[in-house]
XYZ file of N, CA and C in Angstrom:
813
model
N -38.595 97.277 -61.200
C -38.795 96.262 -60.204
C -37.186 95.839 -59.394
N -36.476 95.771 -58.752
C -34.930 95.947 -58.002
C -35.376 94.734 -57.241
N -34.067 93.884 -58.076
C -34.163 92.226 -57.742
C -32.657 91.952 -57.089
N -31.964 91.688 -56.043
C -30.881 91.298 -55.674
C -29.697 92.386 -56.181
N -29.831 93.294 -55.824
C -28.853 94.747 -56.409
C -29.289 95.579 -56.339
N -28.493 96.717 -56.946
C -28.731 98.339 -56.744
C -30.239 98.813 -57.688
N -30.981 99.504 -57.193
C -31.878 100.383 -58.083
C -30.820 100.760 -59.558
N -31.285 100.872 -60.907
C -30.858 101.236 -61.389
C -31.919 102.936 -61.846
N -31.330 103.820 -62.376
C -31.952 105.125 -62.218
C -33.026 105.458 -63.207
N -32.628 104.885 -63.899
C -33.539 104.841 -65.073
C -34.602 103.867 -65.286
N -36.427 104.915 -65.543
C -37.125 103.793 -65.235
C -37.988 103.776 -66.528
N -38.997 103.059 -66.823
C -40.190 102.404 -68.005
C -41.340 102.738 -67.526
N -42.346 103.602 -68.522
C -43.020 104.139 -68.104
C -44.221 102.651 -67.373
N -45.317 102.470 -66.929
C -46.268 101.574 -66.431
C -45.702 101.016 -65.047
N -46.157 99.757 -64.947
C -46.057 99.294 -63.501
C -45.131 99.102 -62.911
N -43.966 98.799 -63.507
C -42.768 97.850 -63.508
C -41.581 99.189 -63.476
N -40.639 99.071 -62.825
C -39.371 99.666 -63.505
C -38.296 98.212 -64.115
N -37.540 98.797 -64.677
C -36.440 97.562 -65.773
C -35.390 98.029 -64.699
N -34.838 97.009 -64.243
C -33.029 97.026 -63.925
C -32.240 96.384 -64.825
N -31.083 96.974 -64.523
C -29.973 95.765 -65.042
C -29.832 95.451 -63.691
N -29.865 94.150 -63.595
C -28.208 93.677 -62.074
C -27.541 94.063 -61.497
N -27.527 94.627 -60.572
C -25.963 94.820 -59.903
C -25.776 93.780 -58.870
N -25.042 92.794 -58.907
C -24.983 92.503 -57.403
C -24.265 93.049 -56.475
N -24.131 92.230 -54.869
C -24.248 92.969 -54.226
C -23.192 92.395 -53.338
N -22.455 93.332 -52.902
C -21.593 93.143 -51.802
C -21.607 93.137 -50.244
N -21.181 92.453 -49.664
C -20.912 92.391 -47.833
C -22.096 91.507 -48.011
N -23.282 91.159 -48.639
C -23.683 90.003 -47.614
C -23.458 88.326 -47.787
N -23.197 87.931 -46.708
C -22.903 86.220 -46.640
C -23.848 85.790 -46.579
N -25.141 85.618 -45.937
C -26.310 85.324 -46.015
C -27.476 84.790 -46.967
N -27.332 83.547 -47.240
C -28.189 83.224 -48.083
C -29.921 83.727 -48.145
N -30.383 84.246 -49.206
C -31.580 84.489 -49.739
C -31.847 85.736 -48.954
N -30.764 86.759 -48.580
C -30.873 87.863 -47.901
C -30.702 88.672 -49.125
N -31.879 89.616 -49.199
C -31.837 90.899 -50.357
C -30.466 91.990 -50.319
N -29.673 91.747 -51.700
C -28.546 92.745 -51.326
C -28.792 93.761 -51.831
N -28.495 94.731 -51.573
C -28.529 96.297 -52.264
C -27.377 97.238 -52.093
N -27.406 98.007 -52.538
C -26.580 99.713 -52.787
C -25.392 99.429 -52.706
N -24.829 98.594 -54.260
C -23.364 97.986 -54.480
C -23.151 99.213 -55.732
N -21.855 99.259 -55.917
C -21.401 100.081 -57.371
C -21.864 99.354 -58.446
N -21.549 100.336 -60.026
C -21.401 99.145 -60.874
C -20.082 98.220 -60.832
N -20.690 97.093 -61.265
C -19.248 96.233 -61.192
C -18.275 96.198 -62.359
N -19.156 96.754 -63.665
C -18.429 96.347 -64.621
C -17.480 98.588 -64.778
N -17.571 98.564 -63.284
C -16.765 100.071 -62.898
C -14.965 99.317 -62.589
N -14.418 100.530 -63.555
C -12.981 100.082 -62.964
C -12.525 100.105 -61.587
N -13.432 101.105 -61.222
C -13.138 101.365 -59.513
C -13.818 100.389 -58.791
N -14.280 98.959 -59.377
C -14.927 98.213 -58.588
C -14.532 97.485 -57.376
N -14.524 97.643 -56.105
C -13.455 96.711 -55.297
C -13.586 94.840 -55.260
N -12.222 94.720 -55.350
C -11.734 93.386 -55.565
C -11.250 92.966 -54.453
N -10.727 94.100 -53.396
C -10.227 93.323 -51.759
C -11.833 92.434 -51.344
N -12.913 92.369 -51.710
C -13.724 92.025 -50.997
C -13.296 90.492 -49.758
N -13.627 90.622 -48.322
C -13.398 89.291 -48.238
C -13.875 87.542 -48.770
N -14.847 87.827 -49.418
C -15.209 86.351 -50.207
C -14.445 86.394 -51.181
N -13.361 86.911 -51.358
C -12.555 86.856 -53.467
C -11.236 86.579 -52.523
N -10.833 86.333 -51.231
C -9.701 85.849 -50.536
C -8.715 84.917 -51.578
N -8.153 84.362 -51.340
C -7.372 82.980 -52.631
C -7.929 81.882 -52.410
N -8.177 81.295 -53.699
C -9.019 80.031 -53.922
C -8.245 79.101 -53.347
N -8.887 77.880 -52.265
C -8.103 76.931 -51.751
C -8.475 75.701 -52.577
N -6.900 74.712 -52.882
C -7.166 73.793 -53.453
C -8.273 72.797 -52.814
N -8.691 72.205 -53.852
C -9.683 71.278 -54.019
C -9.909 69.945 -54.982
N -10.262 68.611 -54.186
C -10.151 67.549 -54.761
C -11.867 66.456 -55.344
N -12.518 67.784 -55.356
C -14.234 67.502 -55.244
C -14.383 66.529 -56.574
N -15.232 65.929 -56.467
C -15.935 64.950 -57.802
C -16.892 65.965 -58.332
N -16.574 66.024 -60.087
C -17.249 66.517 -60.542
C -17.737 65.557 -61.948
N -19.124 65.290 -62.515
C -19.318 64.995 -64.031
C -19.832 66.441 -64.968
N -19.476 65.392 -65.927
C -19.468 66.386 -67.399
C -20.439 66.309 -67.910
N -21.323 66.745 -67.819
C -22.536 66.681 -69.165
C -23.020 67.711 -70.557
N -22.287 66.829 -71.251
C -22.636 67.610 -72.890
C -23.982 66.908 -73.556
N -24.725 67.986 -73.966
C -25.739 67.780 -75.037
C -25.082 67.725 -76.331
N -25.511 66.573 -77.355
C -24.816 66.233 -78.877
C -25.905 65.869 -79.861
N -25.940 67.000 -80.472
C -26.622 67.109 -81.797
C -25.990 67.700 -83.528
N -25.429 66.552 -83.779
C -24.791 66.459 -85.048
C -23.422 67.169 -84.640
N -22.617 66.777 -83.868
C -21.259 67.719 -83.175
C -20.033 66.717 -83.870
N -19.912 66.229 -84.668
C -18.596 65.294 -85.624
C -17.624 66.295 -84.978
N -17.632 67.233 -85.700
C -16.799 68.216 -86.418
C -15.946 68.726 -84.703
N -15.978 68.468 -83.760
C -15.879 68.698 -82.955
C -15.364 68.470 -81.239
N -16.703 67.304 -81.625
C -17.038 66.443 -80.193
C -15.694 65.753 -79.747
N -14.734 65.450 -80.774
C -13.533 64.685 -80.600
C -12.825 65.727 -79.259
N -12.166 66.651 -79.975
C -11.526 67.871 -79.790
C -12.031 68.074 -78.209
N -13.072 67.868 -78.386
C -14.196 68.543 -77.151
C -13.296 67.219 -75.950
N -13.757 66.404 -76.145
C -13.436 65.233 -75.087
C -12.400 65.056 -74.691
N -11.285 64.555 -75.801
C -10.299 64.747 -75.589
C -9.287 66.034 -73.954
N -10.229 67.286 -74.686
C -10.152 68.032 -73.454
C -10.314 67.634 -71.738
N -11.232 67.013 -72.185
C -12.245 66.492 -70.873
C -11.200 65.492 -70.237
N -11.077 64.380 -71.133
C -9.959 63.534 -70.208
C -8.478 63.857 -70.783
N -8.037 64.961 -70.073
C -6.532 65.162 -69.916
C -6.645 66.632 -69.211
N -7.913 66.695 -68.207
C -7.811 67.850 -67.250
C -7.039 67.484 -66.330
N -6.342 68.130 -65.151
C -5.185 67.953 -64.395
C -5.875 67.441 -63.121
N -7.514 67.965 -62.814
C -8.314 67.326 -62.054
C -9.384 66.546 -63.087
N -9.069 64.946 -63.124
C -10.192 64.568 -64.119
C -11.280 64.275 -63.280
N -12.455 63.886 -64.523
C -13.933 63.870 -64.171
C -14.236 63.149 -63.876
N -15.399 62.807 -62.777
C -15.438 61.509 -62.267
C -16.838 60.432 -62.879
N -16.902 61.222 -63.809
C -17.984 61.269 -64.574
C -18.241 61.347 -65.780
N -18.246 60.711 -67.107
C -18.899 62.034 -68.101
C -19.924 61.207 -68.648
N -21.082 62.120 -68.851
C -22.268 61.602 -69.500
C -22.623 62.630 -71.176
N -23.062 61.560 -72.198
C -23.432 62.451 -73.254
C -24.650 61.862 -73.559
N -25.807 63.142 -73.773
C -26.968 63.202 -74.295
C -27.039 63.352 -75.741
N -27.180 62.246 -76.493
C -27.324 62.437 -77.523
C -28.544 62.852 -78.419
N -28.973 64.254 -78.878
C -30.131 64.207 -79.996
C -30.757 63.780 -80.679
N -30.288 62.716 -80.985
C -30.647 62.178 -82.158
C -29.656 62.603 -83.689
N -28.432 62.466 -83.377
C -27.319 63.094 -84.192
C -27.608 61.735 -85.552
N -27.243 62.271 -86.527
C -27.462 61.971 -87.593
C -26.201 61.572 -88.960
N -24.701 62.720 -88.164
C -23.951 62.709 -88.887
C -22.481 61.987 -88.801
N -23.111 60.745 -87.930
C -22.251 59.648 -87.301
C -20.850 59.685 -85.744
N -21.794 60.806 -85.639
C -20.891 61.539 -84.363
C -21.137 60.883 -82.829
N -22.240 59.877 -82.933
C -22.506 58.706 -81.935
C -21.899 57.685 -81.746
N -21.320 57.762 -83.401
C -20.468 56.026 -83.293
C -18.827 56.659 -83.318
N -18.844 57.501 -83.487
C -17.426 58.115 -83.225
C -16.750 58.196 -81.436
N -17.808 58.657 -80.495
C -18.048 58.561 -79.774
C -17.905 57.203 -78.576
N -18.565 56.875 -79.236
C -18.572 55.076 -79.057
C -17.520 54.051 -79.092
N -17.009 54.663 -80.318
C -15.269 53.971 -80.746
C -14.285 54.409 -79.763
N -14.262 56.072 -79.938
C -13.043 56.676 -79.235
C -12.849 56.628 -77.877
N -13.955 57.148 -77.428
C -13.895 56.958 -75.784
C -15.315 56.530 -75.061
N -15.535 55.219 -75.320
C -16.395 54.198 -74.640
C -16.550 53.438 -73.183
N -16.010 55.055 -72.500
C -16.100 54.814 -71.392
C -17.324 55.639 -71.002
N -17.861 56.344 -71.922
C -18.513 57.314 -71.835
C -20.051 56.832 -71.731
N -20.861 57.263 -71.072
C -22.190 57.360 -71.160
C -22.859 58.025 -71.319
N -23.638 57.001 -72.409
C -24.040 57.749 -73.481
C -25.633 57.091 -73.362
N -26.233 58.426 -73.649
C -28.447 58.511 -73.981
C -28.850 58.833 -74.840
N -28.867 58.233 -75.820
C -29.726 58.242 -76.473
C -30.063 58.373 -77.672
N -31.209 59.721 -78.138
C -32.082 60.030 -78.212
C -32.500 59.551 -79.573
N -33.866 59.271 -80.455
C -34.458 59.346 -81.302
C -34.792 60.489 -81.942
N -34.876 62.198 -81.253
C -35.376 63.029 -81.496
C -34.656 63.891 -80.922
N -34.625 65.105 -81.479
C -33.739 66.328 -80.804
C -34.841 66.585 -79.903
N -34.856 67.068 -78.761
C -35.664 67.204 -77.525
C -35.319 68.451 -77.345
N -33.990 69.045 -77.740
C -33.553 70.281 -77.553
C -32.241 70.312 -75.979
N -32.216 71.208 -75.944
C -30.615 71.409 -75.396
C -30.546 71.728 -73.482
N -32.044 72.201 -73.294
C -32.600 71.744 -71.654
C -32.905 70.733 -71.670
N -33.460 69.969 -72.281
C -33.884 68.858 -71.991
C -32.877 67.767 -72.085
N -32.030 67.956 -72.767
C -30.669 66.649 -72.795
C -29.937 66.906 -71.369
N -29.885 68.368 -71.262
C -29.134 68.456 -70.000
C -29.468 68.520 -68.727
N -30.936 68.530 -68.303
C -31.963 67.834 -67.361
C -31.719 66.318 -67.175
N -31.731 65.460 -68.570
C -31.498 64.737 -68.503
C -30.487 63.626 -68.372
N -28.865 64.655 -68.604
C -27.852 64.407 -67.714
C -27.452 64.095 -66.527
N -27.794 65.620 -66.263
C -27.693 65.785 -65.038
C -28.327 64.564 -64.010
N -29.748 64.164 -64.264
C -29.927 63.159 -63.498
C -29.162 62.046 -63.581
N -28.320 61.624 -64.255
C -27.871 60.420 -65.144
C -27.133 60.182 -63.882
N -26.920 61.730 -63.092
C -24.392 61.768 -62.836
C -25.447 61.996 -61.027
N -24.470 61.677 -60.758
C -24.119 61.851 -59.025
C -23.258 62.872 -57.876
N -22.320 63.327 -59.016
C -21.198 64.072 -58.036
C -22.175 65.287 -57.694
N -20.752 65.884 -56.962
C -21.898 67.252 -56.020
C -21.220 68.606 -56.983
N -20.600 67.883 -57.871
C -20.631 69.197 -58.493
C -20.663 69.072 -60.283
N -21.286 69.560 -61.377
C -21.860 69.457 -62.465
C -21.166 70.373 -63.653
N -20.332 70.345 -64.281
C -20.047 70.696 -65.852
C -21.190 70.730 -67.047
N -21.335 71.452 -67.367
C -22.571 71.598 -68.442
C -21.318 71.919 -69.504
N -21.655 71.029 -70.676
C -20.230 71.870 -71.589
C -21.103 71.578 -72.958
N -20.408 72.661 -73.833
C -21.149 72.358 -75.875
C -20.189 71.560 -76.007
N -20.364 71.146 -77.172
C -19.499 70.236 -77.782
C -18.564 70.934 -78.498
N -18.681 72.207 -78.865
C -17.627 73.142 -79.576
C -17.162 74.116 -78.457
N -16.615 73.546 -77.467
C -15.718 74.106 -76.274
C -14.768 73.686 -75.454
N -13.404 74.190 -75.834
C -12.290 72.982 -75.721
C -11.632 73.634 -74.540
N -11.465 72.540 -73.377
C -11.214 73.346 -71.747
C -9.125 73.251 -71.848
N -9.123 74.684 -71.667
C -7.732 74.249 -71.106
C -7.357 73.101 -70.217
N -5.940 72.187 -70.379
C -5.862 71.185 -69.175
C -6.038 71.925 -67.387
N -6.161 72.685 -66.996
C -6.577 72.964 -65.533
C -7.473 73.754 -65.240
N -8.394 73.644 -66.363
C -9.914 74.163 -65.901
C -10.877 73.604 -64.468
N -10.698 72.465 -64.898
C -11.823 71.804 -63.728
C -11.027 72.156 -62.250
N -9.704 72.212 -62.512
C -9.087 72.272 -60.845
C -9.898 74.058 -60.225
N -9.323 74.862 -61.425
C -9.644 76.027 -61.350
C -10.894 76.657 -60.649
N -12.053 75.690 -61.195
C -13.281 76.381 -61.312
C -13.787 75.685 -59.928
N -13.646 74.485 -59.607
C -13.392 73.802 -58.087
C -13.044 74.478 -57.244
N -12.116 75.259 -57.648
C -10.943 75.868 -56.470
C -12.354 77.212 -55.951
N -12.367 77.962 -57.589
C -13.580 78.736 -57.084
C -14.807 78.489 -56.329
N -15.730 77.363 -56.695
C -17.167 76.957 -55.969
C -17.068 76.696 -55.054
N -15.654 75.690 -54.795
C -15.956 75.502 -53.226
C -15.098 76.653 -52.265
N -14.967 77.699 -53.178
C -14.396 78.605 -51.993
C -15.018 79.318 -51.092
N -16.957 79.296 -51.186
C -17.892 79.868 -50.554
C -18.640 79.326 -49.973
N -19.093 78.880 -49.336
C -20.992 77.927 -49.439
C -22.205 78.186 -50.041
N -22.234 79.730 -50.612
C -23.183 80.048 -51.142
C -23.247 80.516 -52.520
N -21.688 80.140 -53.078
C -21.900 79.867 -54.330
C -22.082 78.745 -55.123
N -23.606 79.137 -55.945
C -23.855 77.971 -56.837
C -23.328 77.758 -58.262
N -22.079 78.479 -58.890
C -21.792 78.658 -60.258
C -20.797 79.012 -60.244
N -19.934 78.819 -61.656
C -19.206 79.484 -62.099
C -18.831 79.911 -63.127
N -18.317 81.430 -63.496
C -18.349 81.836 -64.775
C -16.451 81.767 -65.044
N -16.693 80.816 -66.208
C -15.125 80.570 -66.503
C -14.853 82.063 -67.826
N -13.826 82.308 -68.117
C -12.982 82.899 -68.945
C -12.952 82.227 -70.538
N -13.607 82.931 -71.353
C -13.985 81.641 -72.458
C -13.052 82.717 -73.586
N -12.164 81.831 -74.481
C -11.751 82.947 -76.068
C -12.319 82.273 -76.848
N -12.613 83.299 -77.742
C -12.964 82.692 -79.469
C -11.930 81.821 -79.700
N -12.034 80.517 -80.409
C -10.550 79.639 -80.667
C -10.718 80.213 -81.702
N -8.944 79.784 -80.788
C -7.354 79.816 -81.773
C -7.362 81.339 -82.546
N -7.396 82.281 -81.098
C -7.557 83.767 -80.681
C -7.794 83.901 -79.130
N -6.785 85.240 -79.454
C -7.053 85.581 -77.734
C -7.865 86.681 -77.479
N -8.975 86.838 -78.546
C -10.134 87.529 -78.195
C -11.018 86.364 -77.277
N -12.162 87.708 -76.507
C -12.887 87.366 -75.270
C -13.447 86.910 -75.656
N -14.322 85.671 -75.607
C -15.322 85.627 -76.165
C -16.938 85.944 -75.084
N -16.703 84.993 -73.803
C -17.396 85.689 -72.378
C -16.716 85.545 -71.632
N -16.710 86.396 -70.177
C -16.815 86.504 -68.929
C -17.624 86.374 -68.099
N -17.584 87.078 -66.722
C -18.713 87.460 -66.157
C -19.698 87.807 -66.238
N -20.715 87.967 -66.474
C -22.005 88.228 -67.344
C -23.104 89.150 -66.558
N -23.576 90.310 -66.713
C -24.209 90.954 -65.830
C -25.684 91.437 -66.260
N -26.992 91.489 -66.096
C -28.164 90.674 -66.528
C -28.611 92.657 -67.088
N -29.009 93.087 -68.048
C -29.426 94.279 -68.738
C -31.347 94.148 -68.622
N -31.622 95.179 -68.952
C -33.238 95.192 -69.573
C -33.683 94.350 -70.659
N -34.821 93.935 -70.695
C -34.329 93.133 -71.927
C -33.996 91.456 -72.044
N -33.558 90.764 -70.560
C -33.346 89.692 -70.535
C -31.851 89.238 -71.236
N -31.981 90.666 -71.138
C -30.062 90.533 -72.323
C -29.157 90.716 -70.916
N -27.914 89.670 -71.805
C -27.037 90.005 -70.840
C -26.070 90.220 -71.603
N -24.557 90.979 -70.983
C -23.356 91.593 -71.536
C -22.380 91.366 -70.747
N -21.070 91.060 -70.941
C -19.961 90.617 -70.812
C -19.127 91.935 -69.257
N -18.624 91.121 -68.360
C -18.123 92.532 -67.401
C -16.541 92.947 -68.565
N -16.420 94.106 -67.777
C -15.137 94.816 -68.558
C -13.791 93.849 -67.590
N -13.971 93.044 -66.483
C -13.158 92.481 -66.171
C -12.466 91.591 -66.359
N -11.537 91.417 -66.409
C -11.657 89.750 -67.626
C -9.563 89.274 -66.392
N -9.609 90.135 -65.657
C -8.656 89.351 -64.943
C -8.456 88.825 -63.235
N -9.477 89.498 -62.809
C -9.511 88.730 -61.159
C -10.797 88.460 -60.793
N -10.851 87.165 -59.643
C -12.202 87.192 -59.340
C -13.284 88.070 -59.016
N -14.139 87.553 -59.468
C -15.496 88.992 -58.885
C -16.658 88.288 -58.683
N -17.758 88.769 -58.115
C -19.294 88.433 -58.274
C -19.931 89.003 -59.661
N -20.874 87.907 -60.441
C -21.561 88.232 -61.299
C -22.743 87.878 -61.283
N -23.787 88.135 -62.139
C -25.037 87.157 -62.161
C -25.031 86.306 -62.585
N -24.156 85.595 -63.908
C -23.916 84.215 -64.321
C -22.899 84.208 -65.433
N -22.489 83.093 -65.482
C -21.236 82.500 -66.619
C -22.274 82.578 -68.574
N -21.723 81.918 -69.043
C -22.215 81.642 -70.319
C -22.233 79.940 -70.264
N -23.857 79.948 -71.087
C -24.163 78.586 -70.997
C -23.402 77.500 -71.543
N -22.455 78.325 -72.442
C -21.673 77.069 -73.000
C -20.843 75.886 -72.426
N -20.308 76.511 -71.287
C -19.621 76.247 -70.190
C -19.570 76.483 -68.770
N -20.143 76.146 -67.625
C -20.687 76.379 -66.830
C -20.257 75.332 -65.476
N -19.823 75.633 -64.552
C -19.570 74.461 -63.406
C -21.095 74.318 -62.248
N -20.905 74.271 -61.724
C -22.474 74.229 -61.373
C -22.216 73.244 -59.751
N -23.096 74.101 -58.979
C -22.986 73.291 -57.671
C -24.327 72.308 -57.055
N -24.257 71.276 -57.580
C -26.026 69.944 -57.335
C -26.788 70.919 -55.820
N -26.142 70.813 -55.349
C -26.842 71.369 -54.302
C -28.101 72.883 -54.705
N -27.634 73.651 -55.409
C -27.869 74.503 -56.203
C -29.200 74.137 -56.956
N -28.335 73.109 -57.977
C -29.590 72.754 -59.157
C -30.290 71.806 -58.467
N -30.765 71.667 -56.711
C -31.436 70.982 -56.468
C -32.555 71.518 -55.662
N -32.355 72.928 -55.594
C -32.783 74.381 -54.530
C -34.054 75.302 -55.475
N -33.005 74.774 -57.043
C -33.895 76.069 -58.120
C -34.776 75.160 -58.613
N -34.970 73.797 -58.958
C -35.657 72.569 -59.732
C -37.183 73.740 -59.505
N -37.673 73.442 -60.453
C -39.029 73.421 -60.460
C -40.110 72.490 -61.716
N -40.614 71.690 -60.977
C -40.911 70.587 -61.401
C -40.224 70.014 -61.949
N -39.045 69.425 -61.230
C -38.234 68.863 -61.947
C -37.365 68.854 -62.870
N -37.404 70.483 -63.305
C -36.465 70.906 -64.631
C -35.602 71.803 -63.473
N -34.207 71.230 -63.769
C -32.946 72.398 -63.415
C -32.918 73.972 -64.454
N -33.032 72.936 -66.097
C -33.278 74.083 -67.092
C -34.858 73.938 -67.645
N -35.206 75.519 -67.806
C -36.634 75.243 -68.469
C -36.481 74.963 -69.882
N -37.351 73.797 -70.062
C -37.595 73.005 -71.753
C -38.117 73.635 -72.194
N -39.100 74.319 -71.820
C -39.911 75.668 -72.957
C -38.877 76.343 -73.520
N -37.803 76.740 -73.536
C -36.680 77.443 -74.243
C -36.108 76.962 -75.287
N -35.704 74.962 -75.319
C -35.096 74.869 -76.267
C -33.461 74.673 -76.326
N -33.663 75.754 -76.515
C -31.895 76.556 -77.062
C -32.310 77.955 -76.861
N -31.044 78.422 -76.006
C -31.025 79.620 -75.956
C -31.784 80.813 -74.986
N -31.189 80.762 -74.151
C -31.938 81.287 -73.027
C -32.283 81.136 -71.044
N -31.960 79.415 -71.892
C -32.215 78.582 -70.413
C -31.184 79.064 -69.150
N -29.866 79.508 -70.124
C -28.760 79.414 -69.351
C -29.314 80.923 -68.107
N -29.229 81.867 -69.258
C -30.294 83.348 -68.160
C -31.546 83.039 -67.163
N -31.689 82.095 -67.987
C -33.277 81.856 -66.857
C -32.854 80.719 -65.501
N -31.964 79.741 -65.725
C -31.592 79.586 -64.604
C -30.509 80.076 -63.788
N -29.857 81.193 -64.145
C -28.920 81.824 -63.534
C -30.104 82.955 -62.405
N -31.096 83.463 -63.252
C -32.671 84.335 -62.673
C -33.134 83.486 -61.742
N -33.273 82.589 -61.541
C -33.285 81.912 -60.411
C -32.484 81.527 -58.864
N -31.342 81.231 -59.739
C -30.161 81.122 -58.647
C -30.303 82.325 -58.373
N -30.531 83.302 -58.249
C -29.839 84.970 -57.568
C -30.975 84.674 -56.608
N -32.294 84.393 -57.887
C -33.267 85.051 -56.469
C -33.012 83.526 -55.178
N -32.303 82.598 -55.283
C -32.884 81.821 -54.115
C -31.851 81.838 -53.170
N -30.550 83.131 -53.799
C -29.378 83.911 -52.679
C -28.469 82.738 -53.311
N -27.972 82.352 -54.566
C -26.962 81.853 -54.471
C -26.341 82.350 -55.744
N -24.956 83.001 -55.258
C -23.879 83.528 -56.414
C -23.195 82.685 -57.461
N -22.834 83.471 -58.647
C -21.920 83.098 -59.595
C -20.820 84.298 -59.227
N -19.533 83.235 -59.008
C -18.069 83.603 -58.829
C -17.178 83.707 -60.356
N -16.687 85.030 -60.939
C -15.749 84.575 -62.094
C -14.559 84.452 -61.690
N -14.186 82.790 -62.639
C -12.402 82.314 -61.785
C -12.162 83.082 -63.245
N -11.011 84.072 -63.450
C -10.536 83.790 -64.684
C -9.196 82.842 -64.590
N -9.345 82.169 -63.557
C -7.869 80.564 -64.210
C -8.823 79.654 -64.935
N -10.079 79.923 -64.781
C -10.919 78.731 -65.756
C -11.136 78.779 -66.712
N -10.100 78.246 -68.158
C -9.925 79.295 -69.478
C -10.838 77.940 -70.345
N -11.459 78.714 -71.291
C -12.066 77.547 -72.233
C -11.913 78.737 -73.889
N -11.478 77.874 -74.581
C -11.997 77.974 -76.228
C -12.950 77.547 -76.858
N -14.214 78.766 -77.361
C -15.320 78.329 -78.272
C -15.440 78.425 -79.348
N -15.852 77.568 -79.723
C -16.280 77.556 -82.112
C -17.289 78.729 -82.213
N -18.460 78.114 -81.271
C -19.304 79.205 -81.227
C -20.096 78.273 -82.947
N -21.254 78.758 -82.631
C -22.303 78.651 -84.040
C -22.071 77.044 -84.338
N -22.234 76.032 -83.233
C -22.208 74.428 -83.332
C -23.263 73.949 -82.910
């Protein structure tokens, strides 16, 4: 099975082939099957594509949506980084999954301007994200883990990337492991068995399969286009895998993901 990319030469026995996802170059129309592109992880990948022209500054509104579950160790730092952005968010929503560690009280005390939806139980990350997105109106949505800290220009750089072409539905960030210069995530490519791997490119914009679910900027128009039964993120995943599933549906509908190296964040992990 070849989906929105070139066919991988390795085949498995049985009815279907399994492929690595390699996004195509040179196709500007949405919902157009793209084929015949080089391996994007190769150093020889073309980076001078006309769609990767210098990004233009924008001031679009963005909503930040967080799903919190006992995140008292990091959520204060996370929200401070959100509110010190050079491009401030228009909305910030926290959906709390029945936390018992005092993090909900901390948010209410230190960030009274935040809209909070407090649930009585842990309904999972996808369900919380779906609820948060539904409660916002901005044309762009940043999904953010509570253990991720944004550099001050993150939203500005991510929005420049998102608005550089009308069929870009999401932006992949450059994410470092916290307190180090070690890369945690950049642009991701899909491999066999629903596995994603980092691109080798960490310095220039390129089209990729997806970004990490720990921090991703999404176009609301894309979310509305790919939703199934009212769900932007498949709630059957509960945790992990929902971001890859969302990216798969977006690619099938013709939306692309652009890696923006200027959108930098730092990730604690396992939080």
